[in-house]
Amino acid sequence: MSRIRARFWDPTGARYSIPTYPWQMAPPHLLTLRQLAARGLRPAGQGVQAQILWRSRRYGAPGVRAAYLYDVRFALPKRTPTPAQLAALAKAAAARRTCPDCSTDVGYVLPRHLGTCLDCAREVAA
Ligand SMILES: [Zn+2]
């Protein structure tokens, strides 16, 4: 094991307070959020169980980077919204686009500081 790998090898969490693995050395039951989502799973309330640490030279984000891991054994299937939930979300989104002054759906979310659509705000200002 190279020195850089040994630095991030801490399966008991003695050094980093949670179990820590170098790149590509985490046990297979620990997955990132994206890996869980790719299997149709969600963390289901469990906290971060472990992390992967690696050194990065990527421009804009140099230094030690972390990926947080969740235990696939505590994960549950992703929930799909019911038609009623989707309808409620669509209604809420429409309310955010509807101007209270001219009561039209203007097609964009109304700016909070105006409270009206841009056309109505311009009329008031003029
Ligand atoms: Zn308006």
GROMACS .gro file of C-alpha atoms and ligand atoms in nm:
model
  127
    1MET     CA    1   0.000   0.000   0.000
    2SER     CA    2   0.137   0.338  -0.098
    3ARG     CA    3   0.190   0.610   0.159
    4ILE     CA    4  -0.100   0.820   0.034
    5ARG     CA    5  -0.334   0.520   0.057
    6ALA     CA    6  -0.214   0.434   0.407
    7ARG     CA    7  -0.290   0.791   0.512
    8PHE     CA    8  -0.660   0.747   0.426
    9TRP     CA    9  -0.690   0.386   0.545
   10ASP     CA   10  -0.890   0.407   0.869
   11PRO     CA   11  -1.171   0.145   0.872
   12THR     CA   12  -1.226   0.187   1.249
   13GLY     CA   13  -1.254   0.567   1.238
   14ALA     CA   14  -0.977   0.610   1.495
   15ARG     CA   15  -0.815   0.896   1.302
   16TYR     CA   16  -1.105   1.057   1.111
   17SER     CA   17  -1.389   0.979   1.360
   18ILE     CA   18  -1.583   0.785   1.094
   19PRO     CA   19  -1.461   0.485   0.895
   20THR     CA   20  -1.243   0.612   0.613
   21TYR     CA   21  -1.115   0.441   0.302
   22PRO     CA   22  -0.886   0.539   0.018
   23TRP     CA   23  -1.011   0.556  -0.339
   24GLN     CA   24  -1.160   0.224  -0.462
   25MET     CA   25  -1.100   0.046  -0.131
   26ALA     CA   26  -1.436   0.088   0.041
   27PRO     CA   27  -1.627  -0.235   0.111
   28PRO     CA   28  -1.898  -0.311  -0.147
   29HIS     CA   29  -2.194  -0.255   0.090
   30LEU     CA   30  -2.104   0.116   0.132
   31LEU     CA   31  -2.235   0.334  -0.152
   32THR     CA   32  -2.259   0.703  -0.233
   33LEU     CA   33  -2.597   0.872  -0.272
   34ARG     CA   34  -2.564   0.853  -0.650
   35GLN     CA   35  -2.479   0.485  -0.638
   36LEU     CA   36  -2.785   0.424  -0.416
   37ALA     CA   37  -3.005   0.623  -0.654
   38ALA     CA   38  -2.876   0.424  -0.951
   39ARG     CA   39  -3.012   0.112  -0.775
   40GLY     CA   40  -3.342   0.282  -0.696
   41LEU     CA   41  -3.259   0.319  -0.326
   42ARG     CA   42  -3.256   0.602  -0.071
   43PRO     CA   43  -3.058   0.626   0.257
   44ALA     CA   44  -3.383   0.617   0.460
   45GLY     CA   45  -3.275   0.838   0.747
   46GLN     CA   46  -2.940   0.676   0.816
   47GLY     CA   47  -2.654   0.918   0.863
   48VAL     CA   48  -2.322   0.906   0.683
   49GLN     CA   49  -2.167   0.567   0.766
   50ALA     CA   50  -1.820   0.613   0.619
   51GLN     CA   51  -1.622   0.825   0.378
   52ILE     CA   52  -1.372   0.798   0.098
   53LEU     CA   53  -1.089   1.050   0.107
   54TRP     CA   54  -0.858   1.124  -0.181
   55ARG     CA   55  -0.616   1.390  -0.287
   56SER     CA   56  -0.732   1.594  -0.585
   57ARG     CA   57  -0.544   1.832  -0.810
   58ARG     CA   58  -0.859   1.934  -0.991
   59TYR     CA   59  -0.856   2.302  -1.080
   60GLY     CA   60  -1.077   2.499  -0.842
   61ALA     CA   61  -1.100   2.217  -0.587
   62PRO     CA   62  -0.748   2.112  -0.497
   63GLY     CA   63  -0.664   1.930  -0.175
   64VAL     CA   64  -0.832   1.644   0.006
   65ARG     CA   65  -1.180   1.564  -0.120
   66ALA     CA   66  -1.443   1.346   0.045
   67ALA     CA   67  -1.727   1.122  -0.073
   68TYR     CA   68  -1.980   1.020   0.191
   69LEU     CA   69  -2.100   0.661   0.201
   70TYR     CA   70  -2.424   0.501   0.315
   71ASP     CA   71  -2.488   0.138   0.409
   72VAL     CA   72  -2.693  -0.040   0.144
   73ARG     CA   73  -2.832  -0.272   0.417
   74PHE     CA   74  -3.018   0.019   0.579
   75ALA     CA   75  -3.138   0.164   0.247
   76LEU     CA   76  -3.501   0.147   0.135
   77PRO     CA   77  -3.661   0.171  -0.211
   78LYS     CA   78  -3.712   0.521  -0.348
   79ARG     CA   79  -4.065   0.650  -0.298
   80THR     CA   80  -4.261   0.745  -0.608
   81PRO     CA   81  -4.501   1.040  -0.561
   82THR     CA   82  -4.872   0.965  -0.580
   83PRO     CA   83  -5.082   1.143  -0.846
   84ALA     CA   84  -5.230   1.358  -0.567
   85GLN     CA   85  -4.879   1.463  -0.455
   86LEU     CA   86  -4.778   1.547  -0.813
   87ALA     CA   87  -5.098   1.751  -0.853
   88ALA     CA   88  -5.027   1.941  -0.531
   89LEU     CA   89  -4.672   2.019  -0.646
   90ALA     CA   90  -4.798   2.140  -0.985
   91LYS     CA   91  -5.056   2.361  -0.813
   92ALA     CA   92  -4.794   2.512  -0.581
   93ALA     CA   93  -4.561   2.578  -0.876
   94ALA     CA   94  -4.846   2.745  -1.069
   95ALA     CA   95  -4.924   2.967  -0.769
   96ARG     CA   96  -4.563   3.088  -0.768
   97ARG     CA   97  -4.599   3.192  -1.135
   98THR     CA   98  -4.941   3.359  -1.108
   99CYS     CA   99  -4.946   3.737  -1.058
  100PRO     CA  100  -5.198   3.852  -0.791
  101ASP     CA  101  -5.260   4.184  -0.975
  102CYS     CA  102  -5.333   4.071  -1.331
  103SER     CA  103  -5.404   3.707  -1.226
  104THR     CA  104  -5.223   3.554  -1.522
  105ASP     CA  105  -4.969   3.271  -1.523
  106VAL     CA  106  -4.669   3.468  -1.649
  107GLY     CA  107  -4.448   3.162  -1.704
  108TYR     CA  108  -4.175   3.251  -1.454
  109VAL     CA  109  -4.158   3.255  -1.074
  110LEU     CA  110  -4.257   3.600  -0.949
  111PRO     CA  111  -3.972   3.792  -0.778
  112ARG     CA  112  -4.037   3.792  -0.403
  113HIS     CA  113  -3.933   4.158  -0.362
  114LEU     CA  114  -4.193   4.271  -0.619
  115GLY     CA  115  -4.479   4.034  -0.540
  116THR     CA  116  -4.620   4.094  -0.887
  117CYS     CA  117  -4.519   4.016  -1.244
  118LEU     CA  118  -4.259   4.240  -1.408
  119ASP     CA  119  -4.518   4.417  -1.625
  120CYS     CA  120  -4.736   4.511  -1.325
  121ALA     CA  121  -4.426   4.624  -1.131
  122ARG     CA  122  -4.324   4.848  -1.423
  123GLU     CA  123  -4.671   5.008  -1.436
  124VAL     CA  124  -4.655   5.091  -1.065
  125ALA     CA  125  -4.309   5.244  -1.105
  126ALA     CA  126  -4.407   5.452  -1.409
  127ZN      ZN  127  -4.921   4.113  -1.330
   0.00000   0.00000   0.00000
